[in-house]
Amino acid sequence: MLPLDTAGLQRDAREHLLFHFTDQSVYADREIPIYTRGEGCHLYDTRGRRYIDGLSGLFCTNLGHSYGAEVGAAAAAQLGELVFTPNWYVAHPAAIALATRLAELAPGDLNRTFFTSGGSDANEAAYKLARQWHAHNGEPGRHKVISRRVAYHGTSLGALSFTGLGGMRAPFAPAAVPTHFVSNTNAYRHPLGDDEDAFCAALLTELEEAILFELPETVAMMIAEPVQNSGGCFTPPRGYWPGVREICDRYGILLVSDEVICGFGRLGAWFGATRYGFQPDMITFAKGVTAGHAALGGVIVSDRIAAPFAAGELTFMHGLTFGAHPAGCAVALKVIEIIEREDVLGNVRRNEPLMRDMLESLREVPIVGDVRGAGHFWAIELVKDQATRETFDGAEADWLLRQVLSEELADAGLLCRLDDRGDPVLQLSPPLVADMELFAETVDIVRVALRNAAKLVAAGAGAVLTTAA
Ligand SMILES: Cc1ncc(COP(=O)(O)O)c(C=O)c1O
């Protein structure tokens, strides 16, 4: 292998890359992180420094970095056989095999898959399916969507419409799809959050009121994640999902479970819907289906929704060249095989209670307000005051996350997410093959960083800095 031209990579990245969701001014006086190699649950940068892949890239590298050769061989075999044929009018064996496999893994009668290239376009496809299906049933007026606050469902204009993050939507307003946002399942910030049943009842009442306000005959679908990522791993209260399902049924609204993160094992089951015991009309997926080895996504559709399309009464007026790319499908089939062979779901299920206990022990740090999550999907909410739950807002959160914690954690060798799209959280979402030794090391790094940050907060450093700025 050629020696790395570290300076050249830095220069060319600065001159030629347009980063996603990145304020590039942060790189004016610091290096762009450039990772060149992965092994197990670790990444290595251009200088050979090692990092724990604590967010699985972006909730993608569920098998870590050691199966690349095996998965790559499956992709190479596929490309040696057939490079490409679309899923428009025609089919190929890898797409057929993967769709068949997904029908076996998905709950209930979710038996048919429309493939996309990623998660945003999976959610767009779900919406278009819902629109055409309702119109076919004599309800063309059903065009609105119910989504949840702070939820992230993607960036293409339809998916962005369902994304409950004002800052992301603002530059592209007005939204392409009229969407009504209801509360998410953030128990920590809800007045009834300490009483699980009352909290659940309040959320369901709010959902029903929103539907009635919008007029049920104008609502096409509700979209939500089994555990909401954005805002920090909001798990559902007991009874929430069956309740949502029942309300959607009562008003003829289709329920879409966005499993772009939750699907393929993140919660210890193939799908979050299975774990929480509800039957969606559609499941959207991406990321984990290939464990990050290739770009692929899709929508798994119930027999009821698929029926008019399958019978030829309706033509789905939507298509993507690279939906069901043969290499992506071959990769996904191999990844599913490895997940089963290595009992990856079992690993997640066994780790969950141990991870919870370890993370709960962080409550001894004065700025840890809440610990929540499931499977290999966790968030720690940071607060100024544990008793009052006062949050760090605006510039303080920015200081804490971006000036204090991000460098300290990276210097200590941990990649994770520091997010203040809702209240500030630190998120950990390790590869599904990670063991408890790695997680213990992760939690140790987090503990030291949070303790140091807590000392700075107690000394008023953030307030001084943010006032000075
Ligand atoms: C829940 C959820 N839905 C949709 C998306 C969009 O997926 P993609 O980035 O592949 O378009 C994401 C991406 O992070 C996501 O987390």
Short mmCIF file of C-alpha atoms and ligand atoms in Angstrom, two decimals:
data_model
loop_
_atom_site.label_atom_id
_atom_site.label_comp_id
_atom_site.label_asym_id
_atom_site.label_seq_id
_atom_site.Cartn_x
_atom_site.Cartn_y
_atom_site.Cartn_z
CA MET A 1 0.00 0.00 0.00
CA LEU A 2 1.28 3.53 -0.81
CA PRO A 3 2.19 5.70 2.19
CA LEU A 4 -0.61 8.13 2.93
CA ASP A 5 -0.20 11.71 1.81
CA THR A 6 -1.87 13.16 4.91
CA ALA A 7 -1.29 16.80 3.95
CA GLY A 8 -2.52 16.18 0.43
CA LEU A 9 -5.71 14.53 1.69
CA GLN A 10 -6.39 17.48 3.99
CA ARG A 11 -5.83 19.95 1.16
CA ASP A 12 -7.93 18.09 -1.40
CA ALA A 13 -10.75 17.49 1.09
CA ARG A 14 -10.85 21.23 1.83
CA GLU A 15 -10.86 22.12 -1.87
CA HIS A 16 -13.17 19.52 -3.29
CA LEU A 17 -15.59 18.10 -0.74
CA LEU A 18 -18.91 19.64 0.16
CA PHE A 19 -19.72 18.15 3.55
CA HIS A 20 -23.17 17.06 4.67
CA PHE A 21 -24.69 19.10 7.52
CA THR A 22 -21.28 20.57 8.42
CA ASP A 23 -20.25 24.08 9.33
CA GLN A 24 -16.98 23.93 7.41
CA SER A 25 -15.59 26.92 9.31
CA VAL A 26 -14.77 24.54 12.16
CA TYR A 27 -11.97 23.19 9.98
CA ALA A 28 -10.33 26.60 9.56
CA ASP A 29 -8.00 25.89 12.45
CA ARG A 30 -8.29 22.15 12.92
CA GLU A 31 -7.81 19.01 10.87
CA ILE A 32 -10.65 17.33 9.05
CA PRO A 33 -11.02 13.84 10.57
CA ILE A 34 -10.13 11.42 7.79
CA TYR A 35 -10.49 7.71 8.51
CA THR A 36 -8.65 5.28 6.33
CA ARG A 37 -9.20 1.86 7.82
CA GLY A 38 -11.53 -0.14 10.00
CA GLU A 39 -11.07 -3.31 12.01
CA GLY A 40 -13.53 -4.94 14.40
CA CYS A 41 -15.38 -2.09 16.11
CA HIS A 42 -12.55 0.39 15.57
CA LEU A 43 -11.59 2.98 12.97
CA TYR A 44 -8.11 4.32 12.22
CA ASP A 45 -7.35 7.81 10.93
CA THR A 46 -4.62 9.03 8.60
CA ARG A 47 -2.22 9.31 11.54
CA GLY A 48 -2.89 5.75 12.63
CA ARG A 49 -4.87 6.78 15.73
CA ARG A 50 -7.50 4.29 16.81
CA TYR A 51 -11.14 5.15 17.64
CA ILE A 52 -14.08 3.17 18.93
CA ASP A 53 -16.83 3.32 16.29
CA GLY A 54 -19.35 4.25 18.97
CA LEU A 55 -22.12 5.33 16.60
CA SER A 56 -21.64 2.56 14.00
CA GLY A 57 -20.67 5.27 11.53
CA LEU A 58 -24.15 6.70 11.28
CA PHE A 59 -26.08 3.71 12.69
CA CYS A 60 -24.81 1.70 9.70
CA THR A 61 -21.79 -0.46 10.47
CA ASN A 62 -23.81 -2.97 12.47
CA LEU A 63 -21.29 -5.76 11.79
CA GLY A 64 -18.32 -3.51 12.51
CA HIS A 65 -15.44 -3.50 10.06
CA SER A 66 -14.25 -7.09 9.87
CA TYR A 67 -16.70 -8.63 7.43
CA GLY A 68 -15.75 -6.43 4.46
CA ALA A 69 -13.85 -9.16 2.63
CA GLU A 70 -16.64 -11.74 3.00
CA VAL A 71 -19.37 -9.28 2.06
CA GLY A 72 -17.20 -7.86 -0.71
CA ALA A 73 -16.78 -11.35 -2.18
CA ALA A 74 -20.56 -11.66 -2.41
CA ALA A 75 -20.71 -8.28 -4.20
CA ALA A 76 -17.86 -9.29 -6.53
CA ALA A 77 -19.54 -12.60 -7.36
CA GLN A 78 -22.74 -10.75 -8.17
CA LEU A 79 -20.97 -8.19 -10.35
CA GLY A 80 -19.06 -10.94 -12.11
CA GLU A 81 -22.40 -12.53 -12.96
CA LEU A 82 -24.58 -9.51 -13.64
CA VAL A 83 -23.55 -5.87 -13.25
CA PHE A 84 -26.88 -4.20 -13.47
CA THR A 85 -30.41 -4.45 -14.54
CA PRO A 86 -33.11 -2.25 -13.09
CA ASN A 87 -36.27 -3.12 -11.23
CA TRP A 88 -38.36 -1.35 -13.82
CA TYR A 89 -40.41 -3.89 -15.79
CA VAL A 90 -37.77 -6.56 -15.14
CA ALA A 91 -36.12 -8.34 -12.22
CA HIS A 92 -32.92 -10.12 -11.25
CA PRO A 93 -32.34 -13.06 -8.89
CA ALA A 94 -30.65 -11.07 -6.09
CA ALA A 95 -33.58 -8.64 -5.75
CA ILE A 96 -36.06 -11.53 -5.86
CA ALA A 97 -34.14 -13.47 -3.21
CA LEU A 98 -33.80 -10.43 -0.95
CA ALA A 99 -37.48 -9.47 -1.25
CA THR A 100 -38.40 -13.08 -0.42
CA ARG A 101 -36.09 -13.06 2.60
CA LEU A 102 -37.52 -9.75 3.83
CA ALA A 103 -41.04 -11.18 3.57
CA GLU A 104 -39.91 -13.98 5.91
CA LEU A 105 -38.30 -11.60 8.41
CA ALA A 106 -40.87 -8.79 8.48
CA PRO A 107 -43.88 -9.11 10.78
CA GLY A 108 -47.31 -10.30 9.61
CA ASP A 109 -48.31 -9.78 6.01
CA LEU A 110 -45.52 -7.39 5.04
CA ASN A 111 -44.65 -9.49 2.02
CA ARG A 112 -43.61 -7.20 -0.81
CA THR A 113 -40.66 -4.80 -1.12
CA PHE A 114 -40.07 -1.72 -3.24
CA PHE A 115 -36.31 -1.07 -3.20
CA THR A 116 -34.68 2.35 -3.04
CA SER A 117 -31.12 3.61 -2.65
CA GLY A 118 -31.46 4.88 0.94
CA GLY A 119 -33.74 5.98 3.76
CA SER A 120 -35.05 9.34 2.56
CA ASP A 121 -36.25 7.87 -0.70
CA ALA A 122 -37.76 4.91 1.18
CA ASN A 123 -39.93 7.34 3.14
CA GLU A 124 -40.83 9.23 -0.03
CA ALA A 125 -41.85 5.96 -1.66
CA ALA A 126 -44.02 5.05 1.33
CA TYR A 127 -45.84 8.36 1.03
CA LYS A 128 -46.41 7.95 -2.69
CA LEU A 129 -47.69 4.42 -2.17
CA ALA A 130 -50.09 5.74 0.49
CA ARG A 131 -51.34 8.54 -1.79
CA GLN A 132 -51.99 6.28 -4.75
CA TRP A 133 -53.56 3.59 -2.58
CA HIS A 134 -56.00 6.01 -0.96
CA ALA A 135 -56.87 7.59 -4.31
CA HIS A 136 -57.56 4.14 -5.74
CA ASN A 137 -59.95 3.55 -2.83
CA GLY A 138 -61.86 6.71 -3.68
CA GLU A 139 -60.10 8.96 -1.18
CA PRO A 140 -57.84 11.27 -3.22
CA GLY A 141 -58.17 13.90 -0.50
CA ARG A 142 -55.94 11.96 1.87
CA HIS A 143 -52.68 13.83 1.35
CA LYS A 144 -51.48 14.92 4.82
CA VAL A 145 -48.99 13.21 7.10
CA ILE A 146 -48.82 12.92 10.87
CA SER A 147 -45.28 12.87 12.20
CA ARG A 148 -43.61 13.63 15.52
CA ARG A 149 -41.66 16.60 16.79
CA VAL A 150 -37.88 16.55 16.48
CA ALA A 151 -38.06 13.33 14.38
CA TYR A 152 -35.66 12.93 11.47
CA HIS A 153 -37.02 11.13 8.43
CA GLY A 154 -34.59 12.31 5.75
CA THR A 155 -33.72 15.27 3.59
CA SER A 156 -35.32 14.90 0.17
CA LEU A 157 -38.24 17.28 -0.04
CA GLY A 158 -40.98 14.79 0.83
CA ALA A 159 -39.04 13.14 3.65
CA LEU A 160 -37.96 16.58 4.85
CA SER A 161 -41.61 17.52 5.15
CA PHE A 162 -42.04 14.70 7.70
CA THR A 163 -38.91 15.80 9.59
CA GLY A 164 -39.85 17.65 12.76
CA LEU A 165 -36.76 19.83 12.97
CA GLY A 166 -37.61 23.43 12.14
CA GLY A 167 -34.05 24.49 11.37
CA MET A 168 -33.67 21.84 8.70
CA ARG A 169 -36.99 22.63 7.07
CA ALA A 170 -36.74 26.42 7.14
CA PRO A 171 -34.44 26.99 4.11
CA PHE A 172 -36.77 24.92 1.92
CA ALA A 173 -40.16 26.12 3.10
CA PRO A 174 -42.92 25.72 2.27
CA ALA A 175 -42.90 21.99 2.88
CA ALA A 176 -43.78 19.80 -0.08
CA VAL A 177 -46.17 17.66 1.98
CA PRO A 178 -48.50 19.16 4.62
CA THR A 179 -47.49 17.54 7.88
CA HIS A 180 -48.86 17.83 11.42
CA PHE A 181 -46.36 17.19 14.20
CA VAL A 182 -47.45 15.61 17.48
CA SER A 183 -45.41 14.99 20.61
CA ASN A 184 -42.76 12.33 20.52
CA THR A 185 -42.30 9.85 23.37
CA ASN A 186 -39.89 12.00 25.40
CA ALA A 187 -40.96 11.02 28.93
CA TYR A 188 -38.19 13.04 30.57
CA ARG A 189 -39.63 16.34 29.31
CA HIS A 190 -43.35 15.54 29.52
CA PRO A 191 -45.33 16.66 32.59
CA LEU A 192 -46.81 13.14 32.91
CA GLY A 193 -43.58 11.34 31.95
CA ASP A 194 -43.11 9.74 35.37
CA ASP A 195 -46.45 7.91 35.14
CA GLU A 196 -46.12 5.57 32.16
CA ASP A 197 -49.83 4.88 31.68
CA ALA A 198 -50.90 8.50 32.06
CA PHE A 199 -48.12 9.58 29.70
CA CYS A 200 -49.22 7.04 27.10
CA ALA A 201 -52.86 8.10 27.40
CA ALA A 202 -51.91 11.78 26.97
CA LEU A 203 -49.90 11.02 23.84
CA LEU A 204 -52.71 8.99 22.30
CA THR A 205 -55.29 11.65 23.13
CA GLU A 206 -53.08 14.27 21.50
CA LEU A 207 -52.68 12.09 18.40
CA GLU A 208 -56.41 11.61 18.05
CA GLU A 209 -57.06 15.34 18.53
CA ALA A 210 -54.50 16.15 15.84
CA ILE A 211 -56.21 13.80 13.39
CA LEU A 212 -59.63 15.26 14.16
CA PHE A 213 -58.26 18.79 13.84
CA GLU A 214 -56.77 18.03 10.41
CA LEU A 215 -59.92 16.12 9.41
CA PRO A 216 -59.31 12.37 9.16
CA GLU A 217 -60.40 12.18 5.54
CA THR A 218 -57.40 14.39 4.61
CA VAL A 219 -54.73 12.30 6.40
CA ALA A 220 -52.87 9.68 4.36
CA MET A 221 -50.41 8.25 6.86
CA MET A 222 -48.57 8.52 10.12
CA ILE A 223 -44.80 8.00 10.13
CA ALA A 224 -42.72 7.32 13.24
CA GLU A 225 -39.72 5.32 14.41
CA PRO A 226 -40.24 2.53 16.97
CA VAL A 227 -37.59 4.31 19.08
CA GLN A 228 -37.06 7.89 17.93
CA ASN A 229 -33.44 8.72 17.26
CA SER A 230 -33.46 12.49 17.00
CA GLY A 231 -33.77 14.10 20.43
CA GLY A 232 -32.05 11.03 21.89
CA CYS A 233 -33.49 7.51 21.77
CA PHE A 234 -37.07 8.10 22.91
CA THR A 235 -38.50 4.68 23.75
CA PRO A 236 -42.29 4.25 23.69
CA PRO A 237 -44.31 3.97 26.90
CA ARG A 238 -46.15 0.68 27.48
CA GLY A 239 -49.23 0.48 25.25
CA TYR A 240 -48.18 3.30 22.92
CA TRP A 241 -47.73 1.37 19.69
CA PRO A 242 -50.89 -0.77 19.93
CA GLY A 243 -52.71 2.47 20.77
CA VAL A 244 -51.31 4.29 17.74
CA ARG A 245 -52.22 1.34 15.53
CA GLU A 246 -55.79 1.34 16.85
CA ILE A 247 -56.25 5.08 16.28
CA CYS A 248 -54.82 4.88 12.75
CA ASP A 249 -57.22 2.02 11.97
CA ARG A 250 -60.17 3.93 13.41
CA TYR A 251 -59.54 6.84 11.02
CA GLY A 252 -58.36 4.91 7.94
CA ILE A 253 -54.78 6.19 8.24
CA LEU A 254 -51.82 4.06 7.14
CA LEU A 255 -49.06 3.49 9.68
CA VAL A 256 -45.46 3.64 8.46
CA SER A 257 -42.73 2.40 10.78
CA ASP A 258 -39.50 4.16 9.84
CA GLU A 259 -36.93 1.50 10.69
CA VAL A 260 -33.98 3.06 8.91
CA ILE A 261 -32.15 2.87 12.25
CA CYS A 262 -34.27 0.43 14.28
CA GLY A 263 -34.43 -2.31 11.63
CA PHE A 264 -32.02 -5.25 11.22
CA GLY A 265 -31.15 -5.76 14.85
CA ARG A 266 -30.44 -2.41 16.48
CA LEU A 267 -33.16 -3.17 19.06
CA GLY A 268 -32.39 -6.90 19.30
CA ALA A 269 -35.12 -7.95 16.83
CA TRP A 270 -35.24 -7.88 13.05
CA PHE A 271 -37.66 -4.99 13.27
CA GLY A 272 -38.69 -2.56 16.01
CA ALA A 273 -42.33 -3.25 15.17
CA THR A 274 -41.80 -6.87 16.25
CA ARG A 275 -40.16 -5.81 19.48
CA TYR A 276 -42.97 -3.42 20.40
CA GLY A 277 -45.76 -5.66 19.14
CA PHE A 278 -47.46 -3.66 16.42
CA GLN A 279 -48.25 -4.34 12.81
CA PRO A 280 -47.39 -1.44 10.46
CA ASP A 281 -48.81 -1.09 6.96
CA MET A 282 -45.31 -0.36 5.72
CA ILE A 283 -41.80 -0.58 7.10
CA THR A 284 -39.10 1.64 5.62
CA PHE A 285 -35.48 0.55 5.96
CA ALA A 286 -31.91 1.36 4.82
CA LYS A 287 -28.59 1.56 6.74
CA GLY A 288 -28.51 -1.77 8.64
CA VAL A 289 -29.85 -3.86 5.73
CA THR A 290 -26.34 -3.81 4.26
CA ALA A 291 -24.61 -2.98 7.57
CA GLY A 292 -23.03 -0.07 5.71
CA HIS A 293 -21.33 -2.21 3.03
CA ALA A 294 -23.46 -0.77 0.20
CA ALA A 295 -26.21 1.76 -0.43
CA LEU A 296 -29.68 0.22 -0.34
CA GLY A 297 -33.06 0.94 1.21
CA GLY A 298 -36.69 0.13 0.66
CA VAL A 299 -40.28 -0.11 1.77
CA ILE A 300 -41.83 -3.42 2.82
CA VAL A 301 -45.53 -3.26 2.06
CA SER A 302 -48.46 -5.22 3.49
CA ASP A 303 -50.59 -7.45 1.29
CA ARG A 304 -53.51 -5.07 1.76
CA ILE A 305 -51.59 -2.06 0.42
CA ALA A 306 -49.83 -4.07 -2.28
CA ALA A 307 -53.01 -5.71 -3.58
CA PRO A 308 -54.14 -3.16 -6.20
CA PHE A 309 -50.57 -2.72 -7.47
CA ALA A 310 -49.99 -6.48 -7.63
CA ALA A 311 -53.31 -7.01 -9.42
CA GLY A 312 -52.43 -4.40 -12.03
CA GLU A 313 -55.31 -2.14 -11.05
CA LEU A 314 -52.74 0.52 -10.16
CA THR A 315 -49.29 1.34 -11.52
CA PHE A 316 -46.90 2.73 -8.93
CA MET A 317 -45.82 6.02 -10.52
CA HIS A 318 -42.38 6.03 -8.99
CA GLY A 319 -38.97 4.56 -9.73
CA LEU A 320 -35.27 4.88 -8.97
CA THR A 321 -32.51 3.61 -11.27
CA PHE A 322 -30.47 2.19 -8.43
CA GLY A 323 -33.33 0.84 -6.32
CA ALA A 324 -32.48 -2.90 -6.00
CA HIS A 325 -28.98 -2.57 -7.44
CA PRO A 326 -27.76 -6.18 -7.84
CA ALA A 327 -24.57 -5.54 -5.83
CA GLY A 328 -26.56 -3.93 -2.99
CA CYS A 329 -29.01 -6.84 -2.92
CA ALA A 330 -26.21 -9.44 -2.89
CA VAL A 331 -24.56 -7.54 -0.05
CA ALA A 332 -27.81 -7.41 1.93
CA LEU A 333 -28.36 -11.16 1.50
CA LYS A 334 -24.85 -11.86 2.77
CA VAL A 335 -25.28 -9.44 5.70
CA ILE A 336 -28.54 -11.13 6.73
CA GLU A 337 -26.78 -14.50 6.52
CA ILE A 338 -23.99 -13.22 8.81
CA ILE A 339 -26.45 -11.70 11.28
CA GLU A 340 -28.05 -15.12 11.64
CA ARG A 341 -24.84 -17.12 11.62
CA GLU A 342 -23.21 -14.99 14.33
CA ASP A 343 -26.39 -14.70 16.43
CA VAL A 344 -26.08 -10.92 16.28
CA LEU A 345 -29.62 -10.33 17.53
CA GLY A 346 -28.89 -12.56 20.53
CA ASN A 347 -25.76 -10.51 21.27
CA VAL A 348 -27.82 -7.31 21.32
CA ARG A 349 -30.48 -8.86 23.55
CA ARG A 350 -27.92 -10.18 26.01
CA ASN A 351 -26.04 -6.87 26.11
CA GLU A 352 -29.02 -4.59 26.57
CA PRO A 353 -29.52 -4.97 30.35
CA LEU A 354 -25.78 -4.83 30.98
CA MET A 355 -25.43 -1.70 28.89
CA ARG A 356 -28.34 -0.11 30.70
CA ASP A 357 -26.74 -0.79 34.08
CA MET A 358 -23.40 0.64 33.00
CA LEU A 359 -24.97 3.77 31.59
CA GLU A 360 -27.21 4.23 34.63
CA SER A 361 -24.04 4.43 36.73
CA LEU A 362 -23.22 7.68 34.90
CA ARG A 363 -26.01 9.39 36.84
CA GLU A 364 -23.39 10.07 39.51
CA VAL A 365 -22.04 12.82 37.20
CA PRO A 366 -23.91 16.04 38.03
CA ILE A 367 -24.67 16.95 34.39
CA VAL A 368 -26.29 13.59 33.53
CA GLY A 369 -30.04 14.14 33.53
CA ASP A 370 -31.46 11.08 31.82
CA VAL A 371 -30.31 7.75 30.43
CA ARG A 372 -32.61 6.05 27.91
CA GLY A 373 -32.66 3.65 25.03
CA ALA A 374 -32.91 -0.02 24.09
CA GLY A 375 -30.82 -2.67 22.36
CA HIS A 376 -27.58 -1.07 21.16
CA PHE A 377 -29.21 2.38 20.92
CA TRP A 378 -28.64 4.76 23.86
CA ALA A 379 -28.75 8.44 24.77
CA ILE A 380 -27.55 10.37 27.78
CA GLU A 381 -29.28 13.72 28.20
CA LEU A 382 -27.13 16.48 29.68
CA VAL A 383 -28.58 19.05 32.08
CA LYS A 384 -27.36 21.97 34.13
CA ASP A 385 -29.19 20.76 37.20
CA GLN A 386 -30.31 17.19 37.86
CA ALA A 387 -33.02 18.23 40.33
CA THR A 388 -34.71 20.90 38.19
CA ARG A 389 -33.79 19.27 34.83
CA GLU A 390 -32.76 22.70 33.58
CA THR A 391 -31.29 22.28 30.12
CA PHE A 392 -28.27 23.82 28.44
CA ASP A 393 -29.75 25.97 25.76
CA GLY A 394 -28.41 27.60 22.59
CA ALA A 395 -24.84 28.83 22.98
CA GLU A 396 -24.26 26.88 26.22
CA ALA A 397 -25.18 23.58 24.56
CA ASP A 398 -23.00 24.49 21.60
CA TRP A 399 -20.07 25.23 23.92
CA LEU A 400 -20.55 22.04 25.92
CA LEU A 401 -20.95 19.72 22.95
CA ARG A 402 -18.67 21.25 20.33
CA GLN A 403 -15.96 23.01 22.30
CA VAL A 404 -15.64 20.75 25.32
CA LEU A 405 -16.92 17.23 24.76
CA SER A 406 -16.32 16.61 21.08
CA GLU A 407 -12.56 17.14 21.25
CA GLU A 408 -12.16 15.43 24.60
CA LEU A 409 -14.01 12.31 23.45
CA ALA A 410 -12.18 12.16 20.13
CA ASP A 411 -8.83 12.66 21.86
CA ALA A 412 -9.72 9.78 24.16
CA GLY A 413 -10.50 7.62 21.12
CA LEU A 414 -14.29 7.55 21.04
CA LEU A 415 -16.53 8.47 18.12
CA CYS A 416 -20.12 9.05 19.17
CA ARG A 417 -22.84 11.64 18.57
CA LEU A 418 -23.20 14.91 20.40
CA ASP A 419 -26.52 16.34 19.37
CA ASP A 420 -28.59 19.36 20.30
CA ARG A 421 -31.32 19.15 17.69
CA GLY A 422 -33.56 18.71 20.74
CA ASP A 423 -32.11 19.01 24.24
CA PRO A 424 -28.39 18.17 24.34
CA VAL A 425 -27.59 14.47 24.29
CA LEU A 426 -24.64 12.17 23.90
CA GLN A 427 -25.59 9.13 21.84
CA LEU A 428 -23.98 5.72 21.78
CA SER A 429 -24.96 3.18 19.18
CA PRO A 430 -22.16 0.65 18.91
CA PRO A 431 -21.96 -2.04 16.23
CA LEU A 432 -24.28 -4.94 17.00
CA VAL A 433 -21.30 -7.28 17.22
CA ALA A 434 -19.66 -5.18 19.97
CA ASP A 435 -19.00 -6.93 23.27
CA MET A 436 -19.29 -5.65 26.82
CA GLU A 437 -15.55 -5.16 27.14
CA LEU A 438 -15.67 -2.57 24.39
CA PHE A 439 -18.75 -1.00 25.91
CA ALA A 440 -17.11 -0.79 29.34
CA GLU A 441 -14.18 1.02 27.74
CA THR A 442 -16.65 3.32 25.98
CA VAL A 443 -18.46 4.16 29.20
CA ASP A 444 -15.16 4.82 31.01
CA ILE A 445 -14.21 7.38 28.34
CA VAL A 446 -17.63 8.99 28.56
CA ARG A 447 -17.47 9.13 32.36
CA VAL A 448 -14.13 10.93 32.40
CA ALA A 449 -15.22 13.41 29.73
CA LEU A 450 -18.53 14.15 31.46
CA ARG A 451 -16.86 14.56 34.86
CA ASN A 452 -14.41 17.06 33.38
CA ALA A 453 -17.23 18.89 31.64
CA ALA A 454 -19.24 18.95 34.87
CA LYS A 455 -16.33 20.63 36.65
CA LEU A 456 -16.18 23.31 33.96
CA VAL A 457 -19.92 23.82 34.21
CA ALA A 458 -19.75 24.07 38.01
CA ALA A 459 -17.02 26.69 37.60
CA GLY A 460 -19.31 28.64 35.27
CA ALA A 461 -17.00 28.25 32.27
CA GLY A 462 -19.75 27.81 29.70
CA ALA A 463 -21.65 30.84 30.94
CA VAL A 464 -18.52 33.00 30.86
CA LEU A 465 -17.57 31.84 27.39
CA THR A 466 -21.02 32.21 25.94
CA THR A 467 -21.51 35.67 27.45
CA ALA A 468 -18.13 36.74 26.11
CA ALA A 469 -19.12 35.47 22.66
C1 LIG B 1 -34.96 7.37 11.00
C2 LIG B 1 -34.36 7.81 9.70
N1 LIG B 1 -35.12 7.88 8.62
C3 LIG B 1 -34.62 8.26 7.43
C4 LIG B 1 -33.29 8.60 7.30
C5 LIG B 1 -32.75 9.03 5.98
O1 LIG B 1 -31.92 8.06 5.44
P1 LIG B 1 -30.85 8.40 4.30
O2 LIG B 1 -29.82 9.29 4.95
O3 LIG B 1 -30.33 7.07 3.88
O4 LIG B 1 -31.58 9.11 3.21
C6 LIG B 1 -32.45 8.53 8.41
C7 LIG B 1 -31.03 8.88 8.30
O5 LIG B 1 -30.30 9.04 9.25
C8 LIG B 1 -33.00 8.14 9.65
O6 LIG B 1 -32.24 8.07 10.76
#
